[in-house]
XYZ file of C-alpha atoms in Angstrom:
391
model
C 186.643 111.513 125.091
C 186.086 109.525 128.212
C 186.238 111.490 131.388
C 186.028 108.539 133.799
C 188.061 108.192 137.505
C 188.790 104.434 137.696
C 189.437 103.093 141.036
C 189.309 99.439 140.652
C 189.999 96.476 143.352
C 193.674 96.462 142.001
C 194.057 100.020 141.612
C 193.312 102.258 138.187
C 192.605 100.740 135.266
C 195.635 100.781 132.371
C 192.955 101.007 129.896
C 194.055 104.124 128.645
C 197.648 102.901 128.019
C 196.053 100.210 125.614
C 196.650 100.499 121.493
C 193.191 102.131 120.154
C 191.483 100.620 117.034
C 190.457 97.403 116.560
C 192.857 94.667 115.118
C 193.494 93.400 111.437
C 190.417 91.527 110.328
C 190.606 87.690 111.209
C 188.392 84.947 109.679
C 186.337 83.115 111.538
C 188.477 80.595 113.520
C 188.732 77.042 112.894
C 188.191 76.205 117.096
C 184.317 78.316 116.731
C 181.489 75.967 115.957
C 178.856 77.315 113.686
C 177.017 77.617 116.435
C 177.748 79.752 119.245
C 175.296 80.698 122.735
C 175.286 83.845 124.287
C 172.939 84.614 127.105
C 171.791 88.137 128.271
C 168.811 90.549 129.248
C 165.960 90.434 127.934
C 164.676 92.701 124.096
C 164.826 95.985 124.308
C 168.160 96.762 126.706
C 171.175 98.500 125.868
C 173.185 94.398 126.362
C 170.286 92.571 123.953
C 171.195 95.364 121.144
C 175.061 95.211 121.533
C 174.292 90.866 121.469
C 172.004 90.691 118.437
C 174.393 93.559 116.481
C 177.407 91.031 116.844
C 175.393 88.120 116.136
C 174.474 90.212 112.751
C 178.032 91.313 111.528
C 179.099 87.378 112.209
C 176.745 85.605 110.745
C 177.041 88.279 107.787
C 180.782 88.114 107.574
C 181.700 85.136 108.598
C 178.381 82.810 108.233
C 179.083 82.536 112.427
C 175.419 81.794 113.954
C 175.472 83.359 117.397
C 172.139 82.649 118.975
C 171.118 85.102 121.236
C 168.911 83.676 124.096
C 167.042 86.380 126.858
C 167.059 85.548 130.789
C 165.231 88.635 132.761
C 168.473 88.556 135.346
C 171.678 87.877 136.376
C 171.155 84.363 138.001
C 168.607 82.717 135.308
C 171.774 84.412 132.800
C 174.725 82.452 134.787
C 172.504 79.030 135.087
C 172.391 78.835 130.821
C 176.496 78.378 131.901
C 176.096 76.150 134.876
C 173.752 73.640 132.925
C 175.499 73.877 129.542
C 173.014 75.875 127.531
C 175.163 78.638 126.384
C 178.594 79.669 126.321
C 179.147 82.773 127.165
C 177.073 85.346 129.097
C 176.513 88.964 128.365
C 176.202 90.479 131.644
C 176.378 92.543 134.127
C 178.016 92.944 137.459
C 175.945 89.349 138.278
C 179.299 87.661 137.394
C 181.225 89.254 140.286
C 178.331 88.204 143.001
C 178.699 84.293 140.977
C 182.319 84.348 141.730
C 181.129 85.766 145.560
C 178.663 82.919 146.211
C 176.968 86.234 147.113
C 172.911 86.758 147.287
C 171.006 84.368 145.079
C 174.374 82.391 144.405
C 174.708 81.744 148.387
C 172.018 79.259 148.185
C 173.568 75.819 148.665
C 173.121 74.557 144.630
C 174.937 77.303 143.817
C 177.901 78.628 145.937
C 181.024 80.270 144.549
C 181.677 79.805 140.505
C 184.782 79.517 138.442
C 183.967 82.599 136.091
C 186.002 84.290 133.815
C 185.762 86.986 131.991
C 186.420 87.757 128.195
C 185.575 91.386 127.468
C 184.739 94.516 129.008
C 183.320 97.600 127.788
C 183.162 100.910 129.098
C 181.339 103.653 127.189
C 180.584 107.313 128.048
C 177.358 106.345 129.841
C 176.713 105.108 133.236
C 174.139 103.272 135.151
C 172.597 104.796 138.105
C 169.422 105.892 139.557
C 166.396 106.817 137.210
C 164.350 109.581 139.248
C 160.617 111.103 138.227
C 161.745 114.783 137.617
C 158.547 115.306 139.764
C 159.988 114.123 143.049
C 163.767 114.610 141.978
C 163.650 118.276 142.717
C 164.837 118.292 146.719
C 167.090 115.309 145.489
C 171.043 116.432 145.599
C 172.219 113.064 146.076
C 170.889 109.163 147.254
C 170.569 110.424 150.581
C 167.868 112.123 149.489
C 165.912 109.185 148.836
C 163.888 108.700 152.166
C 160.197 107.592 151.543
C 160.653 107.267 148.291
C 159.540 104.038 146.434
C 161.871 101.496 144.987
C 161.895 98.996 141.925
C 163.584 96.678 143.606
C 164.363 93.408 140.843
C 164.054 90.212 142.773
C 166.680 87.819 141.102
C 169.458 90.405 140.140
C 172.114 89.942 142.427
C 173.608 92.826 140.240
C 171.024 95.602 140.720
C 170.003 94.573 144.310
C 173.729 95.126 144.936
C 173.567 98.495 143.355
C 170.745 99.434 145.648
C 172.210 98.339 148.715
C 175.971 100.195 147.633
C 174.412 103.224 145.694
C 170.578 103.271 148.101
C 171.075 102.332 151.549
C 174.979 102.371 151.854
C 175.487 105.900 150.264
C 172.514 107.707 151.894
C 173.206 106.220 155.143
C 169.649 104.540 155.204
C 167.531 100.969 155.947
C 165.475 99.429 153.734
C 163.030 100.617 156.388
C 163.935 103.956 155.029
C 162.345 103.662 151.596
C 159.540 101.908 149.987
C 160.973 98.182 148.489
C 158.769 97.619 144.930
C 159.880 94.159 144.550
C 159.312 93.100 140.860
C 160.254 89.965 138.934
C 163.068 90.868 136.313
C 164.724 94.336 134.993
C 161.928 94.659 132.534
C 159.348 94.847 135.411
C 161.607 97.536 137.354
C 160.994 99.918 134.068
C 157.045 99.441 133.811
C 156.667 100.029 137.411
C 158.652 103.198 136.912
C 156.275 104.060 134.112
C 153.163 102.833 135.629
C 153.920 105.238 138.692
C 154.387 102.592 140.855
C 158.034 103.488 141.419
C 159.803 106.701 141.650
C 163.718 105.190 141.485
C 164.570 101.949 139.725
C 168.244 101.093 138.398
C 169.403 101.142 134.935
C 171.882 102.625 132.412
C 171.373 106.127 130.876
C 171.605 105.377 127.394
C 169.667 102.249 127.505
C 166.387 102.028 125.245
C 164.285 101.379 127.961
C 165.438 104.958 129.345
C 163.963 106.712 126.111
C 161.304 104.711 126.449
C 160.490 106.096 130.108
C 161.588 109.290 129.122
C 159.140 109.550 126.834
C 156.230 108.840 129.465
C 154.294 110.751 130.953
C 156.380 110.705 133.892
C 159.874 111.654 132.133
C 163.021 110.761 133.600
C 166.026 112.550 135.717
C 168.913 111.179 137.207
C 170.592 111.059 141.125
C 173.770 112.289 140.760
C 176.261 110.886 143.382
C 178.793 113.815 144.383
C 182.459 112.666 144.097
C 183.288 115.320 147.125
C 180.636 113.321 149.582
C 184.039 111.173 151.109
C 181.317 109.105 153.684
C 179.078 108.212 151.001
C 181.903 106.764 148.368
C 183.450 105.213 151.546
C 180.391 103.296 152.068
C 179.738 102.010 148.399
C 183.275 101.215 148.045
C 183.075 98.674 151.752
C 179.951 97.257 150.211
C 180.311 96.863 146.369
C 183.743 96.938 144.927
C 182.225 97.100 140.807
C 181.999 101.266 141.637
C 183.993 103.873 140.109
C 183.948 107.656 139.923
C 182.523 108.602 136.304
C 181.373 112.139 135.077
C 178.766 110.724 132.551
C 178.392 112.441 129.747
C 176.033 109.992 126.777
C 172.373 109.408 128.116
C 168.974 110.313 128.293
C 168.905 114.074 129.975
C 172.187 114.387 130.597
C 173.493 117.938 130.600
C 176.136 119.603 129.103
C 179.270 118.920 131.031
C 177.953 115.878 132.565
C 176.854 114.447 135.837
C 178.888 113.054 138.840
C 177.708 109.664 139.174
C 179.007 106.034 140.356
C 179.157 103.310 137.487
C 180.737 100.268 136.343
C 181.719 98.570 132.960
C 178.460 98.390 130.393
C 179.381 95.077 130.212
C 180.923 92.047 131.151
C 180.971 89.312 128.482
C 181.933 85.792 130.876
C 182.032 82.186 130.639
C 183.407 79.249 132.930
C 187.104 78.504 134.107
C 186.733 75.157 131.930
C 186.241 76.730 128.338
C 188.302 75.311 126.114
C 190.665 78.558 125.413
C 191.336 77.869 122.148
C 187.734 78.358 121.587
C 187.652 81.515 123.880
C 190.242 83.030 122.198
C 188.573 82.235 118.690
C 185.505 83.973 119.951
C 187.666 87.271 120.723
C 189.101 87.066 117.917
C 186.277 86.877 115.588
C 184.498 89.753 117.372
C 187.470 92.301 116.870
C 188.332 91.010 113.455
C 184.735 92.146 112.242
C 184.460 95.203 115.158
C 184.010 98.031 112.166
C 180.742 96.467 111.837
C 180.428 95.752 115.388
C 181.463 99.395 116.434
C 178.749 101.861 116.463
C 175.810 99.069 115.285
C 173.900 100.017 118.471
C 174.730 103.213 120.889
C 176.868 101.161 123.392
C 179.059 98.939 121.156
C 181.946 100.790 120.757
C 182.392 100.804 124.139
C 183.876 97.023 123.161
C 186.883 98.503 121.757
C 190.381 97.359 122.581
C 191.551 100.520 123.850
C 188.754 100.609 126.210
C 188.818 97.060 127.934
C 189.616 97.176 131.687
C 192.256 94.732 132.069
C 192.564 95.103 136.042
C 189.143 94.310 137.319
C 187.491 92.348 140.145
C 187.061 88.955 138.211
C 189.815 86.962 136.495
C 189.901 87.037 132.339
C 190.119 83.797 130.812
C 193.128 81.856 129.677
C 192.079 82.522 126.116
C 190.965 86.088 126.228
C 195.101 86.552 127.757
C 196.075 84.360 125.008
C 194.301 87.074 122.820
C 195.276 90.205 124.566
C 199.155 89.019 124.982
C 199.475 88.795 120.961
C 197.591 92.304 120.500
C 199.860 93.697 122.951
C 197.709 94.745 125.818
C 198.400 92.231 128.152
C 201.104 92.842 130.766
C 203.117 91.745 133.545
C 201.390 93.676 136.467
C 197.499 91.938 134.520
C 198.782 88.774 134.473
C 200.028 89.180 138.369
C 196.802 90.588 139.251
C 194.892 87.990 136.793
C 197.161 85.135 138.800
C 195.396 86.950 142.118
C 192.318 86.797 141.304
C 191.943 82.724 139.965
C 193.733 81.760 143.737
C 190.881 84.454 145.617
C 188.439 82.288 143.577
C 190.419 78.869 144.771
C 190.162 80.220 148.590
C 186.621 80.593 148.202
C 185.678 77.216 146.471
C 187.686 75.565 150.011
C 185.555 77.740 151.417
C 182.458 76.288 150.374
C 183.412 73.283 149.988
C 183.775 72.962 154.143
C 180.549 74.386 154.678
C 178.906 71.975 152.217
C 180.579 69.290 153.717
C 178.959 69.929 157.456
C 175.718 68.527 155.588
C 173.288 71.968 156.637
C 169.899 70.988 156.027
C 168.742 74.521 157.290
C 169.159 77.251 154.620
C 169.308 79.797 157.097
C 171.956 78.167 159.399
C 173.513 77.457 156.093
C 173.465 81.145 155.226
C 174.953 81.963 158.158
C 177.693 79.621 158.258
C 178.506 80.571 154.406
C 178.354 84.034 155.454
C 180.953 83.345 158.217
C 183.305 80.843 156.490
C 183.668 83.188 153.616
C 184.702 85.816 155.537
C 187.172 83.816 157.443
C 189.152 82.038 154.540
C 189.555 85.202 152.832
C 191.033 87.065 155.284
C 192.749 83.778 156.802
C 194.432 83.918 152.916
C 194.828 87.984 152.743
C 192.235 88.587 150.182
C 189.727 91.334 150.272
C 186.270 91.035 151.504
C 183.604 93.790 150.210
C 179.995 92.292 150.511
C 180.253 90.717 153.864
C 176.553 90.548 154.069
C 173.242 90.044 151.731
């Protein structure tokens, strides 16, 4: 049973008002091509399994080829979208920061992007902070992290955001604080770990690459994040709004009963504003008319499940996906208000950028800076919320 606190942008999640079990089988939908493009992490994480297991129950099912392509983070993911390569994206919390125009996707040929999501998933692990049980033994919490050495994954707008909320934010710290590993992709973060070079690098508990560090000769631990340390949560919440309050309880060396920690849905399947929804909603469809196959193919999958899809979270679903979720009935009024919400905070950010674009900056860090600035003013000009005011 899940024991998860959700406190989402628009307030707790109504996943656990949704109908469990997976819908009457469909057959795969005349608006599909054979053909189909999904984009995520690279072999061996928990998001490659959960892609290539679907790709197996459709293609055995209903002769659906779903290529499964690997990009090491979250912006070489989102470009297979931008330039047409793939069509949906398997990711993580990189879709919120593409909607943000935050981090990598401030750079001016990228700026704010129509994104939309299609399906959540939320299992009984979490991702977090991977500690060497050598140095994790004065560690109570991430404040506890000074002088300590960091993978930190150049490229992920996703886990550099984690280390900021859950790192520097939380344990009231600088980067000066700790020791920065940079490293080229999530892969690299792991092998660092495991090559001693690191003592903390981000991932999910019940990922692969967690056994497989687990298994060196350095082990593995986790830094729990108290859920009584107000400052701390108060701090992660003004700088990252993906966190939630989760006692995890599925993972490498987790103990019995669990450990306080601050996560996030597994993952976020996404794809652009301009999908045809007829073909998003076939997609959805033909996932949860073969999900007894799909569920429980790898360790995370059945955290897909229809009764455990966050419906209220900080990026707008897709016009198909509601199409989907309105005839299963899990889509409501109070979604499609916040839904609504969400698509104009992405339209006050795309006039956003589109002003700063238009002042012609030639300097990318004057450009940076007036991003930084105009972002922050339209939002708030327009009453929307602005976490990640600076990267």
């Amino acid at each position: 049973m899940m024991t998860t606190k959700l406190r989402t942008l628009a307030g707790a999640t109504l996943a656990a008002t949704l109908t469990c079990g997976a819908p009457a089988a469909f057959a795969q939908d005349a608006a599909l091509p054979n053909t189909v493009v999904w984009t995520t992490y690279d072999t061996g994480g928990a998001m490659h399994s959960a892609a290539v297991a679907i790709s197996s129950a459709l293609k055995q099912n209903d002769n659906l080829n779903l290529r499964v392509i690997s990009a090491g983070n979250g912006v070489a993911q989102q470009s297979t979208l931008k330039a047409g390569r793939a069509d949906f994206v398997l990711a993580g919390f990189d879709v919120y920061f593409a909607q943000e125009g935050a981090f990598q996707f401030g750079a001016a040929d990228w700026g704010p992007q129509p994104v939309r999501l299609v399906m959540t998933s939320m299992t009984d692990q979490g991702f977090g902070l991977a500690i060497s049980p050598e140095v994790a033994e004065n560690v109570a919490g991430p404040g506890d992290l000074r002088g300590l050495r960091v993978a930190y994954v150049q490229g992920s707008p996703s886990i550099q955001g984690a280390l900021q909320a859950l790192v520097i934010a939380c344990g009231d710290m600088t980067w000066d604080d700790v020791e920065k590993v940079e490293v080229p992709g999530f892969g690299a973060s792991v092998d660092a770990y495991i090559n001693d070079q690191a003592d903390v690098y981000f991932t999910s508990t019940n990922s692969g690459t967690s056994v497989k560090a687990d298994a060196s000769s350095r082990g593995l631990t986790w830094v729990p994040v108290p859920f009584d340390n107000d400052a701390c949560w108060e701090e992660i919440r003004a700088t990252d709004p993906r966190w939630i309050k989760k006692v995890v309880t599925e993972g490498v060396n987790i103990p019995e009963g669990g450990i306080e920690m601050a996560s996030y849905p597994d993952m976020l399947l996404n794809t652009t504003a301009d999908r045809d929804a007829d073909y998003v909603k076939a997609m959805l469809s033909t996932v949860y008319g073969n999900f007894d196959d799909i569920n429980g193919a790898t360790p995370t999958t059945y955290g897909l499940a229809l009764d455990r899809q966050i419906l209220d979270y900080t990026v707008p679903f897709h016009d198909g996906a509601i199409a989907y979720f309105k005839e299963t009935g899990v889509w409501t009024d109070e979604m499609q208000e916040h839904n609504d919400m969400l698509v104009a905070r992405q339209d006050a950010l795309k006039a956003a950028w589109d002003e700063v674009v238009a002042m012609n900056i030639s300097d990318e860090a004057e450009f940076a800076t007036a991003w930084k600035a105009k972002r922050i003013e339209m939002l708030e000009a327009e009453g929307f919320d602005v976490p990640v005011r600076d990267w």
